[in-house]
Amino acid sequence: MLPTLFALAIVMFPTSARVWQIGALVVGLALQWLWDVRARGLPDWYPGLRTLLSGGAIAGLVAGALFLQT
């Protein structure tokens, strides 16, 4: 529940800080990824899947931030 509340708080920032919002979401995703890959008791395939999904989400956010900069 904490990642969802974190993301909701970030999205509530004013739209003038859009690049900062995206940066904060990238940091949040990276921290959640780190938590997930270090977790014990999960199947062996889970860290690889989590890495792929988090990497895709972060790449999409970075692409969006670059698009906003132009």
PDB file of N, CA and C in Angstrom:
ATOM      1  N   MET A   1       0.816  -1.196   0.000  1.00  0.00           N
ATOM      2  CA  MET A   1       0.000   0.000   0.000  1.00  0.00           C
ATOM      3  C   MET A   1       0.859   1.258   0.000  1.00  0.00           C
ATOM      4  N   LEU A   2       2.024   1.194   0.612  1.00  0.00           N
ATOM      5  CA  LEU A   2       2.884   2.373   0.699  1.00  0.00           C
ATOM      6  C   LEU A   2       3.322   2.886  -0.673  1.00  0.00           C
ATOM      7  N   PRO A   3       3.719   2.016  -1.638  1.00  0.00           N
ATOM      8  CA  PRO A   3       4.078   2.555  -2.963  1.00  0.00           C
ATOM      9  C   PRO A   3       2.918   3.286  -3.640  1.00  0.00           C
ATOM     10  N   THR A   4       1.714   2.797  -3.469  1.00  0.00           N
ATOM     11  CA  THR A   4       0.558   3.456  -4.061  1.00  0.00           C
ATOM     12  C   THR A   4       0.326   4.834  -3.446  1.00  0.00           C
ATOM     13  N   LEU A   5       0.447   4.934  -2.142  1.00  0.00           N
ATOM     14  CA  LEU A   5       0.278   6.224  -1.473  1.00  0.00           C
ATOM     15  C   LEU A   5       1.391   7.190  -1.854  1.00  0.00           C
ATOM     16  N   PHE A   6       2.619   6.674  -1.993  1.00  0.00           N
ATOM     17  CA  PHE A   6       3.748   7.505  -2.423  1.00  0.00           C
ATOM     18  C   PHE A   6       3.473   8.081  -3.811  1.00  0.00           C
ATOM     19  N   ALA A   7       3.053   7.222  -4.741  1.00  0.00           N
ATOM     20  CA  ALA A   7       2.784   7.673  -6.107  1.00  0.00           C
ATOM     21  C   ALA A   7       1.628   8.671  -6.126  1.00  0.00           C
ATOM     22  N   LEU A   8       0.607   8.444  -5.345  1.00  0.00           N
ATOM     23  CA  LEU A   8      -0.521   9.367  -5.292  1.00  0.00           C
ATOM     24  C   LEU A   8      -0.081  10.731  -4.775  1.00  0.00           C
ATOM     25  N   ALA A   9       0.753  10.742  -3.765  1.00  0.00           N
ATOM     26  CA  ALA A   9       1.258  12.017  -3.237  1.00  0.00           C
ATOM     27  C   ALA A   9       2.087  12.749  -4.285  1.00  0.00           C
ATOM     28  N   ILE A  10       2.889  12.023  -5.041  1.00  0.00           N
ATOM     29  CA  ILE A  10       3.719  12.639  -6.073  1.00  0.00           C
ATOM     30  C   ILE A  10       2.842  13.229  -7.185  1.00  0.00           C
ATOM     31  N   VAL A  11       1.822  12.498  -7.595  1.00  0.00           N
ATOM     32  CA  VAL A  11       0.958  12.957  -8.682  1.00  0.00           C
ATOM     33  C   VAL A  11       0.149  14.189  -8.262  1.00  0.00           C
ATOM     34  N   MET A  12      -0.040  14.398  -6.981  1.00  0.00           N
ATOM     35  CA  MET A  12      -0.805  15.545  -6.497  1.00  0.00           C
ATOM     36  C   MET A  12      -0.007  16.854  -6.565  1.00  0.00           C
ATOM     37  N   PHE A  13       1.295  16.784  -6.845  1.00  0.00           N
ATOM     38  CA  PHE A  13       2.093  18.005  -6.987  1.00  0.00           C
ATOM     39  C   PHE A  13       1.548  18.835  -8.146  1.00  0.00           C
ATOM     40  N   PRO A  14       1.814  20.128  -8.153  1.00  0.00           N
ATOM     41  CA  PRO A  14       1.335  20.953  -9.271  1.00  0.00           C
ATOM     42  C   PRO A  14       1.964  20.528 -10.597  1.00  0.00           C
ATOM     43  N   THR A  15       1.244  20.756 -11.673  1.00  0.00           N
ATOM     44  CA  THR A  15       1.728  20.323 -12.988  1.00  0.00           C
ATOM     45  C   THR A  15       2.954  21.096 -13.446  1.00  0.00           C
ATOM     46  N   SER A  16       3.251  22.208 -12.824  1.00  0.00           N
ATOM     47  CA  SER A  16       4.455  22.960 -13.189  1.00  0.00           C
ATOM     48  C   SER A  16       5.720  22.204 -12.787  1.00  0.00           C
ATOM     49  N   ALA A  17       5.599  21.247 -11.901  1.00  0.00           N
ATOM     50  CA  ALA A  17       6.740  20.448 -11.451  1.00  0.00           C
ATOM     51  C   ALA A  17       6.706  19.054 -12.067  1.00  0.00           C
ATOM     52  N   ARG A  18       6.237  18.946 -13.302  1.00  0.00           N
ATOM     53  CA  ARG A  18       6.034  17.641 -13.936  1.00  0.00           C
ATOM     54  C   ARG A  18       7.329  16.825 -14.017  1.00  0.00           C
ATOM     55  N   VAL A  19       8.445  17.457 -14.376  1.00  0.00           N
ATOM     56  CA  VAL A  19       9.711  16.723 -14.484  1.00  0.00           C
ATOM     57  C   VAL A  19      10.131  16.209 -13.111  1.00  0.00           C
ATOM     58  N   TRP A  20       9.903  16.991 -12.075  1.00  0.00           N
ATOM     59  CA  TRP A  20      10.229  16.536 -10.718  1.00  0.00           C
ATOM     60  C   TRP A  20       9.325  15.382 -10.299  1.00  0.00           C
ATOM     61  N   GLN A  21       8.083  15.430 -10.716  1.00  0.00           N
ATOM     62  CA  GLN A  21       7.167  14.319 -10.443  1.00  0.00           C
ATOM     63  C   GLN A  21       7.680  13.034 -11.075  1.00  0.00           C
ATOM     64  N   ILE A  22       8.073  13.121 -12.324  1.00  0.00           N
ATOM     65  CA  ILE A  22       8.562  11.935 -13.020  1.00  0.00           C
ATOM     66  C   ILE A  22       9.831  11.422 -12.357  1.00  0.00           C
ATOM     67  N   GLY A  23      10.718  12.328 -11.977  1.00  0.00           N
ATOM     68  CA  GLY A  23      11.939  11.915 -11.283  1.00  0.00           C
ATOM     69  C   GLY A  23      11.643  11.210  -9.967  1.00  0.00           C
ATOM     70  N   ALA A  24      10.691  11.733  -9.223  1.00  0.00           N
ATOM     71  CA  ALA A  24      10.323  11.104  -7.950  1.00  0.00           C
ATOM     72  C   ALA A  24       9.694   9.731  -8.174  1.00  0.00           C
ATOM     73  N   LEU A  25       8.896   9.594  -9.237  1.00  0.00           N
ATOM     74  CA  LEU A  25       8.317   8.287  -9.543  1.00  0.00           C
ATOM     75  C   LEU A  25       9.394   7.288  -9.945  1.00  0.00           C
ATOM     76  N   VAL A  26      10.407   7.748 -10.676  1.00  0.00           N
ATOM     77  CA  VAL A  26      11.529   6.871 -11.037  1.00  0.00           C
ATOM     78  C   VAL A  26      12.252   6.400  -9.773  1.00  0.00           C
ATOM     79  N   VAL A  27      12.502   7.315  -8.863  1.00  0.00           N
ATOM     80  CA  VAL A  27      13.158   6.942  -7.607  1.00  0.00           C
ATOM     81  C   VAL A  27      12.300   5.957  -6.824  1.00  0.00           C
ATOM     82  N   GLY A  28      11.010   6.212  -6.761  1.00  0.00           N
ATOM     83  CA  GLY A  28      10.109   5.300  -6.057  1.00  0.00           C
ATOM     84  C   GLY A  28      10.099   3.909  -6.670  1.00  0.00           C
ATOM     85  N   LEU A  29      10.058   3.838  -8.001  1.00  0.00           N
ATOM     86  CA  LEU A  29      10.097   2.530  -8.669  1.00  0.00           C
ATOM     87  C   LEU A  29      11.422   1.819  -8.413  1.00  0.00           C
ATOM     88  N   ALA A  30      12.512   2.569  -8.438  1.00  0.00           N
ATOM     89  CA  ALA A  30      13.820   1.969  -8.196  1.00  0.00           C
ATOM     90  C   ALA A  30      13.926   1.424  -6.770  1.00  0.00           C
ATOM     91  N   LEU A  31      13.398   2.166  -5.815  1.00  0.00           N
ATOM     92  CA  LEU A  31      13.416   1.689  -4.423  1.00  0.00           C
ATOM     93  C   LEU A  31      12.536   0.455  -4.245  1.00  0.00           C
ATOM     94  N   GLN A  32      11.387   0.444  -4.893  1.00  0.00           N
ATOM     95  CA  GLN A  32      10.512  -0.729  -4.808  1.00  0.00           C
ATOM     96  C   GLN A  32      11.164  -1.932  -5.472  1.00  0.00           C
ATOM     97  N   TRP A  33      11.841  -1.712  -6.606  1.00  0.00           N
ATOM     98  CA  TRP A  33      12.573  -2.792  -7.271  1.00  0.00           C
ATOM     99  C   TRP A  33      13.633  -3.361  -6.343  1.00  0.00           C
ATOM    100  N   LEU A  34      14.389  -2.478  -5.699  1.00  0.00           N
ATOM    101  CA  LEU A  34      15.440  -2.932  -4.783  1.00  0.00           C
ATOM    102  C   LEU A  34      14.838  -3.758  -3.647  1.00  0.00           C
ATOM    103  N   TRP A  35      13.738  -3.316  -3.103  1.00  0.00           N
ATOM    104  CA  TRP A  35      13.057  -4.048  -2.036  1.00  0.00           C
ATOM    105  C   TRP A  35      12.631  -5.436  -2.531  1.00  0.00           C
ATOM    106  N   ASP A  36      12.049  -5.466  -3.729  1.00  0.00           N
ATOM    107  CA  ASP A  36      11.526  -6.722  -4.259  1.00  0.00           C
ATOM    108  C   ASP A  36      12.624  -7.735  -4.579  1.00  0.00           C
ATOM    109  N   VAL A  37      13.731  -7.289  -5.165  1.00  0.00           N
ATOM    110  CA  VAL A  37      14.769  -8.257  -5.534  1.00  0.00           C
ATOM    111  C   VAL A  37      15.553  -8.751  -4.323  1.00  0.00           C
ATOM    112  N   ARG A  38      15.499  -8.030  -3.228  1.00  0.00           N
ATOM    113  CA  ARG A  38      16.178  -8.479  -2.003  1.00  0.00           C
ATOM    114  C   ARG A  38      15.273  -9.287  -1.074  1.00  0.00           C
ATOM    115  N   ALA A  39      14.006  -9.363  -1.408  1.00  0.00           N
ATOM    116  CA  ALA A  39      13.054 -10.087  -0.554  1.00  0.00           C
ATOM    117  C   ALA A  39      13.366 -11.579  -0.564  1.00  0.00           C
ATOM    118  N   ARG A  40      13.155 -12.205   0.550  1.00  0.00           N
ATOM    119  CA  ARG A  40      13.405 -13.644   0.680  1.00  0.00           C
ATOM    120  C   ARG A  40      12.083 -14.399   0.562  1.00  0.00           C
ATOM    121  N   GLY A  41      12.200 -15.667   0.189  1.00  0.00           N
ATOM    122  CA  GLY A  41      11.026 -16.517   0.148  1.00  0.00           C
ATOM    123  C   GLY A  41      10.190 -16.387  -1.107  1.00  0.00           C
ATOM    124  N   LEU A  42      10.711 -15.722  -2.108  1.00  0.00           N
ATOM    125  CA  LEU A  42       9.982 -15.584  -3.365  1.00  0.00           C
ATOM    126  C   LEU A  42      10.505 -16.601  -4.371  1.00  0.00           C
ATOM    127  N   PRO A  43       9.726 -16.930  -5.395  1.00  0.00           N
ATOM    128  CA  PRO A  43      10.203 -17.870  -6.418  1.00  0.00           C
ATOM    129  C   PRO A  43      11.453 -17.333  -7.124  1.00  0.00           C
ATOM    130  N   ASP A  44      12.243 -18.234  -7.679  1.00  0.00           N
ATOM    131  CA  ASP A  44      13.491 -17.848  -8.334  1.00  0.00           C
ATOM    132  C   ASP A  44      13.275 -16.944  -9.544  1.00  0.00           C
ATOM    133  N   TRP A  45      12.142 -17.063 -10.201  1.00  0.00           N
ATOM    134  CA  TRP A  45      11.883 -16.283 -11.400  1.00  0.00           C
ATOM    135  C   TRP A  45      11.426 -14.859 -11.094  1.00  0.00           C
ATOM    136  N   TYR A  46      11.042 -14.589  -9.879  1.00  0.00           N
ATOM    137  CA  TYR A  46      10.443 -13.297  -9.556  1.00  0.00           C
ATOM    138  C   TYR A  46      11.404 -12.111  -9.716  1.00  0.00           C
ATOM    139  N   PRO A  47      12.641 -12.188  -9.227  1.00  0.00           N
ATOM    140  CA  PRO A  47      13.527 -11.020  -9.406  1.00  0.00           C
ATOM    141  C   PRO A  47      13.756 -10.655 -10.876  1.00  0.00           C
ATOM    142  N   GLY A  48      13.864 -11.648 -11.748  1.00  0.00           N
ATOM    143  CA  GLY A  48      14.046 -11.350 -13.161  1.00  0.00           C
ATOM    144  C   GLY A  48      12.833 -10.652 -13.760  1.00  0.00           C
ATOM    145  N   LEU A  49      11.654 -11.132 -13.418  1.00  0.00           N
ATOM    146  CA  LEU A  49      10.428 -10.506 -13.906  1.00  0.00           C
ATOM    147  C   LEU A  49      10.293  -9.097 -13.360  1.00  0.00           C
ATOM    148  N   ARG A  50      10.582  -8.931 -12.081  1.00  0.00           N
ATOM    149  CA  ARG A  50      10.475  -7.610 -11.452  1.00  0.00           C
ATOM    150  C   ARG A  50      11.457  -6.635 -12.084  1.00  0.00           C
ATOM    151  N   THR A  51      12.647  -7.113 -12.415  1.00  0.00           N
ATOM    152  CA  THR A  51      13.651  -6.267 -13.064  1.00  0.00           C
ATOM    153  C   THR A  51      13.169  -5.825 -14.444  1.00  0.00           C
ATOM    154  N   LEU A  52      12.617  -6.758 -15.207  1.00  0.00           N
ATOM    155  CA  LEU A  52      12.115  -6.435 -16.539  1.00  0.00           C
ATOM    156  C   LEU A  52      10.974  -5.418 -16.470  1.00  0.00           C
ATOM    157  N   LEU A  53      10.022  -5.640 -15.589  1.00  0.00           N
ATOM    158  CA  LEU A  53       8.875  -4.745 -15.488  1.00  0.00           C
ATOM    159  C   LEU A  53       9.269  -3.368 -14.949  1.00  0.00           C
ATOM    160  N   SER A  54      10.112  -3.343 -13.930  1.00  0.00           N
ATOM    161  CA  SER A  54      10.541  -2.055 -13.379  1.00  0.00           C
ATOM    162  C   SER A  54      11.392  -1.294 -14.387  1.00  0.00           C
ATOM    163  N   GLY A  55      12.266  -2.010 -15.099  1.00  0.00           N
ATOM    164  CA  GLY A  55      13.090  -1.360 -16.122  1.00  0.00           C
ATOM    165  C   GLY A  55      12.241  -0.748 -17.222  1.00  0.00           C
ATOM    166  N   GLY A  56      11.207  -1.462 -17.644  1.00  0.00           N
ATOM    167  CA  GLY A  56      10.309  -0.920 -18.664  1.00  0.00           C
ATOM    168  C   GLY A  56       9.559   0.304 -18.185  1.00  0.00           C
ATOM    169  N   ALA A  57       9.088   0.263 -16.954  1.00  0.00           N
ATOM    170  CA  ALA A  57       8.362   1.406 -16.398  1.00  0.00           C
ATOM    171  C   ALA A  57       9.278   2.617 -16.244  1.00  0.00           C
ATOM    172  N   ILE A  58      10.493   2.384 -15.777  1.00  0.00           N
ATOM    173  CA  ILE A  58      11.455   3.487 -15.615  1.00  0.00           C
ATOM    174  C   ILE A  58      11.838   4.047 -16.977  1.00  0.00           C
ATOM    175  N   ALA A  59      12.054   3.181 -17.961  1.00  0.00           N
ATOM    176  CA  ALA A  59      12.383   3.661 -19.311  1.00  0.00           C
ATOM    177  C   ALA A  59      11.246   4.505 -19.873  1.00  0.00           C
ATOM    178  N   GLY A  60      10.016   4.100 -19.640  1.00  0.00           N
ATOM    179  CA  GLY A  60       8.874   4.876 -20.106  1.00  0.00           C
ATOM    180  C   GLY A  60       8.794   6.241 -19.429  1.00  0.00           C
ATOM    181  N   LEU A  61       9.058   6.287 -18.143  1.00  0.00           N
ATOM    182  CA  LEU A  61       9.039   7.563 -17.431  1.00  0.00           C
ATOM    183  C   LEU A  61      10.161   8.484 -17.906  1.00  0.00           C
ATOM    184  N   VAL A  62      11.346   7.913 -18.128  1.00  0.00           N
ATOM    185  CA  VAL A  62      12.469   8.718 -18.630  1.00  0.00           C
ATOM    186  C   VAL A  62      12.154   9.245 -20.028  1.00  0.00           C
ATOM    187  N   ALA A  63      11.585   8.411 -20.871  1.00  0.00           N
ATOM    188  CA  ALA A  63      11.206   8.861 -22.213  1.00  0.00           C
ATOM    189  C   ALA A  63      10.174   9.988 -22.121  1.00  0.00           C
ATOM    190  N   GLY A  64       9.234   9.870 -21.217  1.00  0.00           N
ATOM    191  CA  GLY A  64       8.249  10.930 -21.017  1.00  0.00           C
ATOM    192  C   GLY A  64       8.885  12.220 -20.540  1.00  0.00           C
ATOM    193  N   ALA A  65       9.839  12.106 -19.641  1.00  0.00           N
ATOM    194  CA  ALA A  65      10.533  13.307 -19.141  1.00  0.00           C
ATOM    195  C   ALA A  65      11.319  13.973 -20.258  1.00  0.00           C
ATOM    196  N   LEU A  66      11.971  13.166 -21.086  1.00  0.00           N
ATOM    197  CA  LEU A  66      12.715  13.742 -22.214  1.00  0.00           C
ATOM    198  C   LEU A  66      11.776  14.408 -23.215  1.00  0.00           C
ATOM    199  N   PHE A  67      10.623  13.807 -23.424  1.00  0.00           N
ATOM    200  CA  PHE A  67       9.627  14.394 -24.320  1.00  0.00           C
ATOM    201  C   PHE A  67       9.142  15.747 -23.783  1.00  0.00           C
ATOM    202  N   LEU A  68       8.963  15.844 -22.476  1.00  0.00           N
ATOM    203  CA  LEU A  68       8.501  17.093 -21.879  1.00  0.00           C
ATOM    204  C   LEU A  68       9.559  18.199 -21.966  1.00  0.00           C
ATOM    205  N   GLN A  69      10.821  17.802 -22.026  1.00  0.00           N
ATOM    206  CA  GLN A  69      11.910  18.782 -22.076  1.00  0.00           C
ATOM    207  C   GLN A  69      12.025  19.445 -23.455  1.00  0.00           C
ATOM    208  N   THR A  70      11.454  18.828 -24.475  1.00  0.00           N
ATOM    209  CA  THR A  70      11.572  19.397 -25.823  1.00  0.00           C
ATOM    210  C   THR A  70      10.484  20.392 -26.108  1.00  0.00           C
TER     211      THR A  70
END
